[in-house]
Tab-separated table of C-alpha atoms in Angstrom:
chain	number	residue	atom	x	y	z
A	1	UNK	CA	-14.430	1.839	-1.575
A	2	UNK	CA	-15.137	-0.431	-4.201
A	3	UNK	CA	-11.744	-3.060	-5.381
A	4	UNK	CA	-9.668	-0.465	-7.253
A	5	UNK	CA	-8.061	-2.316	-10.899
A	6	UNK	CA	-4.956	-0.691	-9.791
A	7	UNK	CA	-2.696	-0.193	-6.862
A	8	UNK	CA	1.009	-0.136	-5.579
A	9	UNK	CA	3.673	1.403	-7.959
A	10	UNK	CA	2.262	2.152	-11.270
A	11	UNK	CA	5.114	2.563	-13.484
A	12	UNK	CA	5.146	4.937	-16.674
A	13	UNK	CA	7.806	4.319	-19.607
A	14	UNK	CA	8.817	7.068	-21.650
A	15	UNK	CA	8.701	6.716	-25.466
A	16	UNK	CA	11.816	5.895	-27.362
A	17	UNK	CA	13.054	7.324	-30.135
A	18	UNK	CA	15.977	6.168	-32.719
A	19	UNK	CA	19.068	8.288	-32.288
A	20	UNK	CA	19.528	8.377	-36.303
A	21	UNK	CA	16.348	8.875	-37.113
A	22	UNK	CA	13.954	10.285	-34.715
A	23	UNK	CA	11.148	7.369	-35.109
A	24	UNK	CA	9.780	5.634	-32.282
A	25	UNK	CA	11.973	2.834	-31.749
A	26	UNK	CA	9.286	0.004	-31.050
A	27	UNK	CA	12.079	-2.839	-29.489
A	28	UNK	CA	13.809	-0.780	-27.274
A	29	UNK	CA	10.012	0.168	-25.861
A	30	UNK	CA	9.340	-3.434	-26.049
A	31	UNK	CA	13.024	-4.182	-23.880
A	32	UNK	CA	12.250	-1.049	-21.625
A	33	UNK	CA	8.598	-2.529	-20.636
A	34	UNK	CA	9.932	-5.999	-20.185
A	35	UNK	CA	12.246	-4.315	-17.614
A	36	UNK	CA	9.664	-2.661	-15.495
A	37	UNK	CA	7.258	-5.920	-15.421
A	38	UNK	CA	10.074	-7.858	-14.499
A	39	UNK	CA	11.286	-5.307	-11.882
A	40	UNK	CA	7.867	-6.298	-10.108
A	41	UNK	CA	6.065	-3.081	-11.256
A	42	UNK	CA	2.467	-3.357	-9.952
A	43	UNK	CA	0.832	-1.958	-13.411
A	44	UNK	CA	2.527	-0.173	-16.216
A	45	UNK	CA	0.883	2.625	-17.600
A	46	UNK	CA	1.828	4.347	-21.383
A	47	UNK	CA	1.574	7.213	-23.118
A	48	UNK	CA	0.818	9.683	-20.319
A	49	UNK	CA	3.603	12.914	-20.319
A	50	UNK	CA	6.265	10.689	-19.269
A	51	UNK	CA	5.593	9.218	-22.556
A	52	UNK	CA	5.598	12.363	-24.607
A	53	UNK	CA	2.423	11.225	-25.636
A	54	UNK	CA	1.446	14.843	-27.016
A	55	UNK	CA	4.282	14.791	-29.841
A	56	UNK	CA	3.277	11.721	-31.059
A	57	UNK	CA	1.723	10.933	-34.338
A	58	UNK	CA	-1.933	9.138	-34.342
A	59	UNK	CA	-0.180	6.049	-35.623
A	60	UNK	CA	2.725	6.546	-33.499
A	61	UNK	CA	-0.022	6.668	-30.601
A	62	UNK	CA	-1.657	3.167	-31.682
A	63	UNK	CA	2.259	1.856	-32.453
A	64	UNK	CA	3.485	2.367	-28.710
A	65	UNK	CA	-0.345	1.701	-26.970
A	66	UNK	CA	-0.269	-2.334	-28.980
A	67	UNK	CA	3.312	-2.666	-28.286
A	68	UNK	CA	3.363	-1.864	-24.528
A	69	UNK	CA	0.542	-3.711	-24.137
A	70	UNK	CA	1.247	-6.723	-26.120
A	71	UNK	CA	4.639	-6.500	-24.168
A	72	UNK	CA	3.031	-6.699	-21.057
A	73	UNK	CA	0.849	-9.464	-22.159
A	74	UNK	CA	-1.633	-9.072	-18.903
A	75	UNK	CA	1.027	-9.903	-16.539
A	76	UNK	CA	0.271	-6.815	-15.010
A	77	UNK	CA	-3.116	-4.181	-15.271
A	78	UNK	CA	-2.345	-1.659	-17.416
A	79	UNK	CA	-3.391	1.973	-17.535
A	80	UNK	CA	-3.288	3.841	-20.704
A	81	UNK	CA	-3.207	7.750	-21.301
A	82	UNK	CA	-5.564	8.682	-23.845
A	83	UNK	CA	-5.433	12.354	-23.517
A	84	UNK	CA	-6.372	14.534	-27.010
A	85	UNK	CA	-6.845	17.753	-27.782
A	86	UNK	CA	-10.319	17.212	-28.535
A	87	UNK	CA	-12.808	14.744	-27.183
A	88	UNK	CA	-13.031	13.236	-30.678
A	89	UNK	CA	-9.530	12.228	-30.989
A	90	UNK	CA	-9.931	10.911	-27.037
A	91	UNK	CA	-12.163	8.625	-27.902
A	92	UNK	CA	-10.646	7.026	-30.541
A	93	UNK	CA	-7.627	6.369	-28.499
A	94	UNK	CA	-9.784	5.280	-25.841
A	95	UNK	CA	-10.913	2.518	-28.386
A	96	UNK	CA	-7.701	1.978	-29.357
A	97	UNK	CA	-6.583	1.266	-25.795
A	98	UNK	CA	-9.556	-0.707	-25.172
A	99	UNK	CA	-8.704	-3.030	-28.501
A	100	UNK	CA	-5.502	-4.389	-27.478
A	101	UNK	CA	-6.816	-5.240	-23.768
A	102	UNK	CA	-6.066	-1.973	-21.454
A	103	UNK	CA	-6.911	-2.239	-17.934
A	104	UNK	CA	-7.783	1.316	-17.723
A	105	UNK	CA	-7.421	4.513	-19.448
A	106	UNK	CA	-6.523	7.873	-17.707
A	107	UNK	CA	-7.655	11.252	-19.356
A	108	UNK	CA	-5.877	14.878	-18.593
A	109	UNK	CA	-8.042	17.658	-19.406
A	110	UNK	CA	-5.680	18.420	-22.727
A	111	UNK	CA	-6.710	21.727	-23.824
A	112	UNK	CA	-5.846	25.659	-25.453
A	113	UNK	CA	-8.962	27.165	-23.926
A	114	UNK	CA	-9.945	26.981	-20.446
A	115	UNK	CA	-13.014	24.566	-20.257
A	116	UNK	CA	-16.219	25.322	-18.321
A	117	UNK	CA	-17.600	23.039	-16.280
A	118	UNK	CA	-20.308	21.700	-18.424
A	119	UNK	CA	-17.418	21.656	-21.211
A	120	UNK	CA	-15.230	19.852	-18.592
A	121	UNK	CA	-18.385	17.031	-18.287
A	122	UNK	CA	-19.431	16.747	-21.478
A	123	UNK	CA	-16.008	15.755	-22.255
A	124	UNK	CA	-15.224	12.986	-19.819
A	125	UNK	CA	-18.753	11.236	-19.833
A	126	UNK	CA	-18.415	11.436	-23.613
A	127	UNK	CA	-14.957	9.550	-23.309
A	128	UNK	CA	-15.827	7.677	-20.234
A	129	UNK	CA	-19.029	6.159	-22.437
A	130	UNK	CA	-17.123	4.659	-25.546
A	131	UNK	CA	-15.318	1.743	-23.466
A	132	UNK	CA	-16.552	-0.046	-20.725
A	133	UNK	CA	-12.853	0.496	-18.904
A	134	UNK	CA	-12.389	2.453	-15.892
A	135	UNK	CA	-11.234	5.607	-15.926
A	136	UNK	CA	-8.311	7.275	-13.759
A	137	UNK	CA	-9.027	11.593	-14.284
A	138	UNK	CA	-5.608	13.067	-14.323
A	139	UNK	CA	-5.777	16.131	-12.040
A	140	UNK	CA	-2.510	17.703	-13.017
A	141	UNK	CA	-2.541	21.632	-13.451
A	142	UNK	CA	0.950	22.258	-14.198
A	143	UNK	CA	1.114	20.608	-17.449
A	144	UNK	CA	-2.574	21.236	-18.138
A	145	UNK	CA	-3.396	24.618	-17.010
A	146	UNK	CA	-6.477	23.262	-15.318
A	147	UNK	CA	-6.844	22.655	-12.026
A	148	UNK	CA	-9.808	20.247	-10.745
A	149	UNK	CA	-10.737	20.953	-7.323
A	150	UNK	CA	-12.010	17.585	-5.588
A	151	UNK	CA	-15.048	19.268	-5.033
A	152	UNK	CA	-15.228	19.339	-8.905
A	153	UNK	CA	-14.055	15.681	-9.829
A	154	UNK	CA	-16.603	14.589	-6.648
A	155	UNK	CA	-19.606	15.887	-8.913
A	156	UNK	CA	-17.860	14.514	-12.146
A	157	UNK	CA	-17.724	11.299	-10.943
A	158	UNK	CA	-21.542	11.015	-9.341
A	159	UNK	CA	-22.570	11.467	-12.886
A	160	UNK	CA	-20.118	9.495	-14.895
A	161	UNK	CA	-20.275	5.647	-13.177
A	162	UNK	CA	-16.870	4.575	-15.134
A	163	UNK	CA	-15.336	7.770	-13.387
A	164	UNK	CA	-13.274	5.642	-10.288
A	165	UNK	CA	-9.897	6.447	-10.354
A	166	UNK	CA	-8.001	10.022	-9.924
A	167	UNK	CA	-4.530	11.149	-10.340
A	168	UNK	CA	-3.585	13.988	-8.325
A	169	UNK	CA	-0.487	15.831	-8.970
A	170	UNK	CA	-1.107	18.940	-7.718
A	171	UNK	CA	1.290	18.749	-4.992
A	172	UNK	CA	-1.530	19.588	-2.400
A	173	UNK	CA	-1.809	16.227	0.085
A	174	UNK	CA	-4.827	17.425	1.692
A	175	UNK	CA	-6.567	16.758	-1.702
A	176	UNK	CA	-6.269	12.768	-1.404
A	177	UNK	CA	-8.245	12.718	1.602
A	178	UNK	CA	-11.041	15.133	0.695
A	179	UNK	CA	-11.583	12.979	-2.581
A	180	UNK	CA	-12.388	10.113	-0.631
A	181	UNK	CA	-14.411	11.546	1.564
A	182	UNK	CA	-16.262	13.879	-0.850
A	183	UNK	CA	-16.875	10.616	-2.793
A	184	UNK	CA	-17.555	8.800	0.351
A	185	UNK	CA	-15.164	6.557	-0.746
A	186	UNK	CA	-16.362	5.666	-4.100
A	187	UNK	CA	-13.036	6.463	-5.296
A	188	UNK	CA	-9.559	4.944	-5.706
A	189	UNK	CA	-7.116	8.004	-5.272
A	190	UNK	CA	-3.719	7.794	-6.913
A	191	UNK	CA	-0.670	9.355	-6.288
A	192	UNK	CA	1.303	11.806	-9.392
A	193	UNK	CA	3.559	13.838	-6.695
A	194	UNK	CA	6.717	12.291	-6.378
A	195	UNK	CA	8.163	14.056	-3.242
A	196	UNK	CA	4.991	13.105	-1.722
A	197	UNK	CA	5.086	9.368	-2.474
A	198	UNK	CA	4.347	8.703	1.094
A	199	UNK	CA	2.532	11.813	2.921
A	200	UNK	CA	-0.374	10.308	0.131
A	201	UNK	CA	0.065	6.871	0.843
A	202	UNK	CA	-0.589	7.947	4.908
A	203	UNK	CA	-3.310	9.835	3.405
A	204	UNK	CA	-4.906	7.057	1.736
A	205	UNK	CA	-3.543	7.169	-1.872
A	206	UNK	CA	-3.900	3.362	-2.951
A	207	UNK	CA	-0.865	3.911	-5.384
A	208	UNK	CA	1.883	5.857	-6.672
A	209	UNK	CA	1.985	6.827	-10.565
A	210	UNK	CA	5.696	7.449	-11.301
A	211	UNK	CA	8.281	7.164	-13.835
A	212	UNK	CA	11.089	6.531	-11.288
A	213	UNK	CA	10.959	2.911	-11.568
A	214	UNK	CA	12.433	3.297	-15.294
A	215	UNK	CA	15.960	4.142	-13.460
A	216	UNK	CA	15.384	2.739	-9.909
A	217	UNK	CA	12.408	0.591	-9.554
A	218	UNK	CA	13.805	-1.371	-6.570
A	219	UNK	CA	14.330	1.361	-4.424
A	220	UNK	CA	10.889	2.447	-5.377
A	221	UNK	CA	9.451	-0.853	-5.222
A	222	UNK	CA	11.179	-1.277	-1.094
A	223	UNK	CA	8.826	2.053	-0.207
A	224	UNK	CA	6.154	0.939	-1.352
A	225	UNK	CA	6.700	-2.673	0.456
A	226	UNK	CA	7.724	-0.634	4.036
A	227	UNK	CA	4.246	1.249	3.791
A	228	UNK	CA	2.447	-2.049	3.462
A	229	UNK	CA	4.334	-3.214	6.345
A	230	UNK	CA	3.735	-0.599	8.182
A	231	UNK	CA	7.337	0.025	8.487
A	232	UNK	CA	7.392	3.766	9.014
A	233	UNK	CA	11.320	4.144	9.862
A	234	UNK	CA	12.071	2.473	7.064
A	235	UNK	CA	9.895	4.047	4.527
A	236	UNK	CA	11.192	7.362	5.470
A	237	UNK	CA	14.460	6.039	5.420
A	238	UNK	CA	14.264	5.404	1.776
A	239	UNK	CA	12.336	8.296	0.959
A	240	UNK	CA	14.802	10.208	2.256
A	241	UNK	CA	17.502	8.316	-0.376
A	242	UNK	CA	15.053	8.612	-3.081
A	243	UNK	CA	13.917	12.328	-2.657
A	244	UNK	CA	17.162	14.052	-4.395
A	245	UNK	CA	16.809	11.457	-7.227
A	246	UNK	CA	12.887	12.553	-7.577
A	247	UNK	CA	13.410	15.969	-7.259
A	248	UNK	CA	15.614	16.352	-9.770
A	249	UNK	CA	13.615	14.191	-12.338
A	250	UNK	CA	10.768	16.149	-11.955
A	251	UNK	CA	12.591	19.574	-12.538
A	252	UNK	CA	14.584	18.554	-15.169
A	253	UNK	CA	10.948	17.108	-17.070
A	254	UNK	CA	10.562	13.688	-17.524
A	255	UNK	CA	11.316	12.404	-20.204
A	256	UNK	CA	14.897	14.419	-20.584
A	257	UNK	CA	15.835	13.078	-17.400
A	258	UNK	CA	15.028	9.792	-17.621
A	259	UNK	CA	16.214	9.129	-21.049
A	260	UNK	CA	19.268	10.847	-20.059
A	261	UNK	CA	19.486	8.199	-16.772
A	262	UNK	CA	18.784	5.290	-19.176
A	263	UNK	CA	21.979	5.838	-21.725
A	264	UNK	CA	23.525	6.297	-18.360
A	265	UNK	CA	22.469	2.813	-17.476
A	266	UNK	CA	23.348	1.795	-20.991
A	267	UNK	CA	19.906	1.430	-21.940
A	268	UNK	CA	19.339	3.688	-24.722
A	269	UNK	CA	15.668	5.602	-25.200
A	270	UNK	CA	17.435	8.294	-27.711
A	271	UNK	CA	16.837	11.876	-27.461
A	272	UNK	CA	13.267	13.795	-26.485
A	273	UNK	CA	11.326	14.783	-29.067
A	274	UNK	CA	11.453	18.494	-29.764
A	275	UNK	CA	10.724	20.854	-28.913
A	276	UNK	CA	12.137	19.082	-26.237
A	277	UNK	CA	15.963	18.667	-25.851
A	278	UNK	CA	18.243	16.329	-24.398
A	279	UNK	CA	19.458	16.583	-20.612
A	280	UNK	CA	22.543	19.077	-20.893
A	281	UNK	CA	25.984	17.608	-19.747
A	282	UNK	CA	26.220	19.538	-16.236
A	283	UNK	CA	22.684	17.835	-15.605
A	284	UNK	CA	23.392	14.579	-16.878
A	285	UNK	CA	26.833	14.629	-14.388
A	286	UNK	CA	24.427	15.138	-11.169
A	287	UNK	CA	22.055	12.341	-12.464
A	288	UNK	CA	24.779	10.113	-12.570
A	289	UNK	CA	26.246	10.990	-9.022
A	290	UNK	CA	22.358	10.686	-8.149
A	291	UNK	CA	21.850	7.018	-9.682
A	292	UNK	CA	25.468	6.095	-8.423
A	293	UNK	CA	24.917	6.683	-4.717
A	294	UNK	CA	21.322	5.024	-5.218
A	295	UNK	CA	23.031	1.934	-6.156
A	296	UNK	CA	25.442	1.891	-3.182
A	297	UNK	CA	22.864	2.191	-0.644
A	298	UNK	CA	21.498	-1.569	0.065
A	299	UNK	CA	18.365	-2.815	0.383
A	300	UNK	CA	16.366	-4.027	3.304
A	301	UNK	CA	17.463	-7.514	2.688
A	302	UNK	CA	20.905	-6.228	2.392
A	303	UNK	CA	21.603	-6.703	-1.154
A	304	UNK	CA	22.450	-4.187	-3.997
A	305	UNK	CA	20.375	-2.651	-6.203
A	306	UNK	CA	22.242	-3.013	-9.515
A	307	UNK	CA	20.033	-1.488	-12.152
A	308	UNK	CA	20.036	1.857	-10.964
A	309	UNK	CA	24.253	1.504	-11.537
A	310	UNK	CA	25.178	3.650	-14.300
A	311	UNK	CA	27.140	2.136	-16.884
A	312	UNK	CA	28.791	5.335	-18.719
């Protein structure tokens, strides 16, 4: 396998919006980012669903992609979701992305009608040829509607060279094997399941894209440190902690839950974006409990965690 650009815990922000008036609210995105490169995120990555990336405006899109970026400031790589409806409007956010100094870009197959699979290549080695950047496919059927096989993004990728990297969310771990070996290794498998941070890790996922570290990155960050230790106890020890926490995140969607967990933590992202709507109260009390009893439970070194404490 050829050096991947990314690896370790990829961490997506959502989008913020202002309370009062529903705009994207550029400096608390700026504060939000600053907190997950500090946290010791291994790459940062707008703009994908997390990011609510498909309700924003074109110059919303190129608002949040140069201020995430220029917030990062190359500390870490950064991978940037360019998904579109179309491949036209992919592309230009690819070159957007590519402008203000992305590491990567991802693309999810975005679409109303079921592509074929010469639609389905057409489309990403049209994308994949307007930057020189790497990019991640984002194999994710339950937002998408379209499920690609590894058998599928194998073939993809033998024609597209930029094609390295692949997000699988599916929730099926035997994929993250078979991609490497269909590729024969030619590509860097990432991880989009969160219950199955580490079942993909064992099965050769080189990182984990999540949006978990936006309300506990240091619980996320000690997993990812006990797999590269090969400290199994202890990475299923704090799996175990974390699973409730990323169940719950997941079924609740995203960006509700963790803009709900960050006014919790006093760090307000404002409301979704509808038709999206805020986390209701009864939800927003078990996230709490959740984020509370996350915070109690010390790290390997012994210390708290602190951020994850909600504050309200």
């Amino acid at each position: 396998m050829t050096n991947p650009p990314l690896r370790g815990i990829i961490s997506y922000p959502v989008t913020p919006f202002d309370r009062a008036t529903g705009e994207v609210d550029l400096a608390a995105l700026s504060r939000l980012t600053e907190d997950l490169v500090s946290a010791g995120s291994h790459a940062v990555a707008p703009l994908g669903s997390t990011g609510e990336s498909a309700y924003l405006r074109e110059a919303e899109w190129d608002a949040v992609c140069a201020t995430t970026l220029q917030t990062v400031a190359a500390r870490v790589p950064t991978l940037v979701g360019v998904s579109h409806w179309s491949t036209e409007g992919t592309i230009r956010r690819a070159r957007v992305a590519a402008r203000h100094g992305a590491t990567a870009i991802m693309v999810l197959p975005q679409v109303y009608w079921k592509l074929t699979p010469a639609e389905l290549e057409q489309h990403y080695a049209a994308v994949a040829a307007a930057t020189d950047l790497p990019l991640m496919l984002y194999n994710n059927p339950g937002t998408s509607g379209v499920d690609l096989r590894p058998e599928t993004v194998a073939a993809l990728a033998r024609k597209i060279p930029n094609l390295t990297m692949v997000k699988e969310s599916s929730g099926d771990v035997t994929r993250f094997r078979s991609l490497r070996e269909l590729s024969d290794g030619a590509l860097s498998v990432y991880n989009g399941n969160n219950p199955l941070a580490l079942e993909a890790f064992r099965s050769g996922a080189v990182g984990w894209c999540t949006a978990a570290p936006c309300l506990a990155p240091q619980r996320v960050l000690e997993l990812y440190a006990a797999v590269t230790r090969g400290e199994d106890a202890r990475a299923e020890a704090v799996l175990a902690e974390l699973l409730p926490f990323l169940r719950f995140i997941v079924g609740q969607g995203l960006p509700r839950a963790v803009k709900a967990g960050l006014r919790l933590q006093g760090r307000d992202a404002g409301h979704p974006r509808t038709p999206l709507l805020p986390l209701p109260d009864r939800e927003r009390e078990r996230l709490r409990q959740m984020l509370e009893r996350l915070a109690r439970a010390p790290l390997a070194d012994g210390s708290a965690v602190g951020r994850a404490q909600p504050t309200a």
